[in-house]
Amino acid sequence: GAVVSQHPSWVICKSGTSVKIECRSLDFQATTMFWYRQFPKQSLMLMATSNEGSKATYEQGVEKDKFLINHASLTLSTLTVTSAHPEDSSFYICSARDGSVSTDTQYFGPGTRLTVL
Amino acid sequence: SQQGEEDPQALSIQEGENATMNCSYKTSINNLQWYRQNSGRGLVHLILIRSNEREKHSGRLRVTLDTSKKSSSLLITASRAADTASYFCATATTTGGGNKLTFGTGTQLKVEL
């Protein structure tokens, strides 16, 4: 149980285009989802916290107009990188918290590697 | 700045040996968690220790937590080549937006045959 998927696994795009990444909880309802970014050989940095049906809470320094987050259902959150540039190239990982249990455990997706040319 | 600083940054040991990784943090926490990440992959949750716990075991893993020193350690006993991965500690804190995890800098473990 507690599986989180991400799509796509990797994406290569041209500078200036927008890229959408999906994060799904497959066997549980995720009231809260989180989006992280990880640069090579570095740690995960939390970008934003997404609660179903409400606006995402962004961490300091993360541009909300550039990284659009939508959490329209209890099993799906999307991250759209708008007008992507090479410096946005990174590994994007989502995680989800099971709303039916009182635990702090987050279940992580396999990640999406974005390369912007 | 990083909430969690881990040391060592990298560790190379022989199969069968024990591996110890340390994590220090700065603020009060609800709990501390350890994760494993294989190269280019997602994170796997290993173990969670609450702020009122001092030690926890799970299979070959042993985690300690010293809230007075704001530090934790992860011990992997009888290591195997398959344990080769990066290991991250993450502190859970409560913010205005709810609970969130802050990850440490990570330790790259290499277990050689």
PDB file of C-alpha atoms in Angstrom, chain B residues 29-34 47-56 63-65 72:
ATOM      1  CA  ILE B  29      10.943  18.940  16.296  1.00  0.00           C
ATOM      2  CA  ASN B  30       7.901  16.685  16.424  1.00  0.00           C
ATOM      3  CA  ASN B  31       9.807  13.706  15.122  1.00  0.00           C
ATOM      4  CA  LEU B  32      12.834  12.796  13.044  1.00  0.00           C
ATOM      5  CA  GLN B  33      12.784  10.449  10.094  1.00  0.00           C
ATOM      6  CA  TRP B  34      15.427   8.693   8.041  1.00  0.00           C
ATOM      7  CA  ILE B  47      12.210   4.772  10.250  1.00  0.00           C
ATOM      8  CA  LEU B  48      10.540   7.486  12.330  1.00  0.00           C
ATOM      9  CA  ILE B  49      11.495   8.373  15.890  1.00  0.00           C
ATOM     10  CA  ARG B  50       9.331  10.698  17.934  1.00  0.00           C
ATOM     11  CA  SER B  51      10.704  13.529  20.032  1.00  0.00           C
ATOM     12  CA  ASN B  52       9.919  11.652  23.265  1.00  0.00           C
ATOM     13  CA  GLU B  53      11.749   8.507  22.130  1.00  0.00           C
ATOM     14  CA  ARG B  54      15.453   7.907  22.562  1.00  0.00           C
ATOM     15  CA  GLU B  55      16.069   4.768  20.543  1.00  0.00           C
ATOM     16  CA  LYS B  56      14.271   2.709  17.946  1.00  0.00           C
ATOM     17  CA  VAL B  63      18.179   5.036  15.352  1.00  0.00           C
ATOM     18  CA  THR B  64      18.937   7.192  18.358  1.00  0.00           C
ATOM     19  CA  LEU B  65      17.673  10.654  19.166  1.00  0.00           C
ATOM     20  CA  SER B  72      20.318  11.715  15.796  1.00  0.00           C
TER      21      SER B  72
END
